[in-house]
mmCIF file of C-alpha atoms in Angstrom:
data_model
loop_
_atom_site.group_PDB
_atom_site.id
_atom_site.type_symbol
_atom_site.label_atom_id
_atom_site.label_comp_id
_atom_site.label_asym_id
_atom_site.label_seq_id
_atom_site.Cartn_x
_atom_site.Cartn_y
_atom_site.Cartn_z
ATOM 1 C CA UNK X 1 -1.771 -1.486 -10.382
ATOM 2 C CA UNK X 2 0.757 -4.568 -10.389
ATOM 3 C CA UNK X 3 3.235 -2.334 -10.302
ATOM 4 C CA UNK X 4 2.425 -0.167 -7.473
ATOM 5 C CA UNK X 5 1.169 -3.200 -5.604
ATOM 6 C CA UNK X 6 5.068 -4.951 -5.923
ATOM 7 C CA UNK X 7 6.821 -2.004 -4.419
ATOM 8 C CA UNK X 8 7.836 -2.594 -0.940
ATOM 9 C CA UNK X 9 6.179 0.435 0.823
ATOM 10 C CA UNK X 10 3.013 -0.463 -0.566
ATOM 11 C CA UNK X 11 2.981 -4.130 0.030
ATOM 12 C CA UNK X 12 4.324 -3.942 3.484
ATOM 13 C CA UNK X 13 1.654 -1.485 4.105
ATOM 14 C CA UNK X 14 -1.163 -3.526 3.119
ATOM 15 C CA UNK X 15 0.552 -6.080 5.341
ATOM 16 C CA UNK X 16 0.589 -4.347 8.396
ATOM 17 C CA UNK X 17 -3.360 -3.452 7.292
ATOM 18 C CA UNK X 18 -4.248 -7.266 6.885
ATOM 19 C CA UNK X 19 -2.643 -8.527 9.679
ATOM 20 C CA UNK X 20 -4.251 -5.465 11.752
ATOM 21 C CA UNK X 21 -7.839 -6.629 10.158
ATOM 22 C CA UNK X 22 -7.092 -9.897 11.224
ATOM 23 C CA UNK X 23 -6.639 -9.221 14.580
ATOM 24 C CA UNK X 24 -9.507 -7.506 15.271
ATOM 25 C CA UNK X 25 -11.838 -10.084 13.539
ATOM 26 C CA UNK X 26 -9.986 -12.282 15.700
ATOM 27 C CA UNK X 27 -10.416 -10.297 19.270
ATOM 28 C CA UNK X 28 -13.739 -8.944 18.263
ATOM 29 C CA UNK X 29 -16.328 -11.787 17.613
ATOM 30 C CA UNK X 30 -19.368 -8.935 17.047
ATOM 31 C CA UNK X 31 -16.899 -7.228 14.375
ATOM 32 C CA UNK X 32 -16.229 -10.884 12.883
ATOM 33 C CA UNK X 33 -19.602 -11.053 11.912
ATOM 34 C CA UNK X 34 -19.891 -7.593 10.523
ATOM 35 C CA UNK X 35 -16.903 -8.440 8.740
ATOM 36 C CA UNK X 36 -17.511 -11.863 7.191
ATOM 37 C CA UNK X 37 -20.540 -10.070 5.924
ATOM 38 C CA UNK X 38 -18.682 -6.953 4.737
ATOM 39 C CA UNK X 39 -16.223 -9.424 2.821
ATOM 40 C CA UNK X 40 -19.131 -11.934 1.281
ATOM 41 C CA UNK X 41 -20.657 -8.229 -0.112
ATOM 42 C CA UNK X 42 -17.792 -7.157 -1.735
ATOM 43 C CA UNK X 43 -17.151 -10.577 -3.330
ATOM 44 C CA UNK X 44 -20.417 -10.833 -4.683
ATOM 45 C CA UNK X 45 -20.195 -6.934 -5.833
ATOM 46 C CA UNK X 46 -16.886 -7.495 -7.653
ATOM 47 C CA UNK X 47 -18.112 -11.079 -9.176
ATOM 48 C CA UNK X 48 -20.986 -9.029 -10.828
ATOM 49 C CA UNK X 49 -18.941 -6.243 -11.414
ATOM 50 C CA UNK X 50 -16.220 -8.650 -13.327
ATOM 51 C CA UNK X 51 -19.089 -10.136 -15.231
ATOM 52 C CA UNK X 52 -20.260 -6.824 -16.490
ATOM 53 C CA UNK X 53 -17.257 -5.424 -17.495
ATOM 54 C CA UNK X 54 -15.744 -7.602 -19.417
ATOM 55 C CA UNK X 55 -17.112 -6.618 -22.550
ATOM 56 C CA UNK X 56 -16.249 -2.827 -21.743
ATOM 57 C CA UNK X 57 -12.899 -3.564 -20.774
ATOM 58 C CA UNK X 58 -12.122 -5.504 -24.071
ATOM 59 C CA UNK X 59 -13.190 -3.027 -26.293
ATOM 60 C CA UNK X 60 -10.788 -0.392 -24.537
ATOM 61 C CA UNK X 61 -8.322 -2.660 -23.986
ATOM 62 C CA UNK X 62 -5.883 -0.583 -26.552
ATOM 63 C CA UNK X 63 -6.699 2.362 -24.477
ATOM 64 C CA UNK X 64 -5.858 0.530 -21.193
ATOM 65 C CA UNK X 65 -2.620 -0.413 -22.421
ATOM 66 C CA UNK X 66 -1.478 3.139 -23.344
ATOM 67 C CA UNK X 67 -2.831 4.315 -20.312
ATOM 68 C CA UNK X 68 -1.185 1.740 -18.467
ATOM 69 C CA UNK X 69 2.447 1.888 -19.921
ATOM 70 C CA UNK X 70 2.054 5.938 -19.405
ATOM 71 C CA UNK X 71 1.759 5.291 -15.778
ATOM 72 C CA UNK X 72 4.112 3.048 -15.802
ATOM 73 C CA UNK X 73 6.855 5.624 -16.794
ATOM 74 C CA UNK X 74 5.371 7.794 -14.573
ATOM 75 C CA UNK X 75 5.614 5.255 -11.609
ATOM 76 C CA UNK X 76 9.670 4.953 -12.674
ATOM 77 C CA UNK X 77 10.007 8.747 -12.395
ATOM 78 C CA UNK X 78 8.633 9.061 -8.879
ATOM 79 C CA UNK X 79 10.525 5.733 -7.987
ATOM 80 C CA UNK X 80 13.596 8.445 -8.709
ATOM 81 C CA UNK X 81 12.690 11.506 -6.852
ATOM 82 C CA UNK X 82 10.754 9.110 -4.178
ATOM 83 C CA UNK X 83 13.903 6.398 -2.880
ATOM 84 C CA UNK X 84 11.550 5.808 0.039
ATOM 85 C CA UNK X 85 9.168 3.799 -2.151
ATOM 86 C CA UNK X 86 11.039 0.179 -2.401
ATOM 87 C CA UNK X 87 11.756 0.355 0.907
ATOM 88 C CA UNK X 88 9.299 -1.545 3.160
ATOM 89 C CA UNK X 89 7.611 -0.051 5.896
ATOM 90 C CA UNK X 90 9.453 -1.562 8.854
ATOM 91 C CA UNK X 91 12.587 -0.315 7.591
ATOM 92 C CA UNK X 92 11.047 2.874 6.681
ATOM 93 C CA UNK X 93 10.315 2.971 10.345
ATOM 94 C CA UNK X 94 13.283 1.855 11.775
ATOM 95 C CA UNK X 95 15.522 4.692 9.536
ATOM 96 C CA UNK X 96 13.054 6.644 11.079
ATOM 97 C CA UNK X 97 13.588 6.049 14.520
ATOM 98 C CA UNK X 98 17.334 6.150 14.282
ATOM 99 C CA UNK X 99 17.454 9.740 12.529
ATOM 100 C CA UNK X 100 14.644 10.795 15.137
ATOM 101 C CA UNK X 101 16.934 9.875 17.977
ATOM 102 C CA UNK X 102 20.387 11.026 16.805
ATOM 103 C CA UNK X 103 18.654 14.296 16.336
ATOM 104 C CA UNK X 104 17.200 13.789 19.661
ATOM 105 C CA UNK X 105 20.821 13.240 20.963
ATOM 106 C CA UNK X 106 22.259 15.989 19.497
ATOM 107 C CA UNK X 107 19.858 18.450 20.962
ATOM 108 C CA UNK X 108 20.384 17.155 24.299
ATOM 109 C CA UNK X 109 24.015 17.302 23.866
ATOM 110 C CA UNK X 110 23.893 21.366 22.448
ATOM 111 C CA UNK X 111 21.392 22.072 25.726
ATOM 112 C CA UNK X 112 23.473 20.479 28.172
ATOM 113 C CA UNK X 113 26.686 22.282 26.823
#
């Protein structure tokens, strides 16, 4: 999960998503309120949650790891075939926009000739 949460893409997402949430808490003083509750919910779930777990989770803890450094590898290989992933989104978009509009260009240019 670390490691998919420290690649660019992925953490520039979930940027863009916070600072989206943020702003509509901010403009929306009904949806704050649903919200703040929303948020003190899933704190309290995951405390419990946490709590309960704990004893589960150290018992498979050799498991976990396995499991864990299996993904890992498998994270690597798609970092390969997938060069989009450590970029971040806004560049992402901005490559994007500059292919979109030299193909754009180059259309134009073939239908005007």
């Amino acid at each position: 999960v670390k490691e998919v949460a420290n690649l660019s893409l992925v953490g520039s997402a979930c940027d863009v998503v916070s600072a989206a949430y943020a702003s509509t808490k901010q403009s929306h003083p009904c949806l704050r309120c649903v919200c703040a509750a929303a948020e003190k919910g899933v704190q309290s779930v995951t405390e419990a949650t946490a709590s309960c777990v704990q004893p589960v989770l150290a018992t498979l803890e050799p498991h976990v790891a396995a499991a864990s450094e299996y993904a890992s590898k498998g994270l690597d290989k798609l970092g390969e075939k997938l060069p989009i992933l450590p970029k971040p989104v806004e560049q992402i978009l901005s490559d994007t926009k500059e292919l979109l509009s030299s193909r754009v260009a180059g259309v134009k240019e073939a239908l005007s000739s």
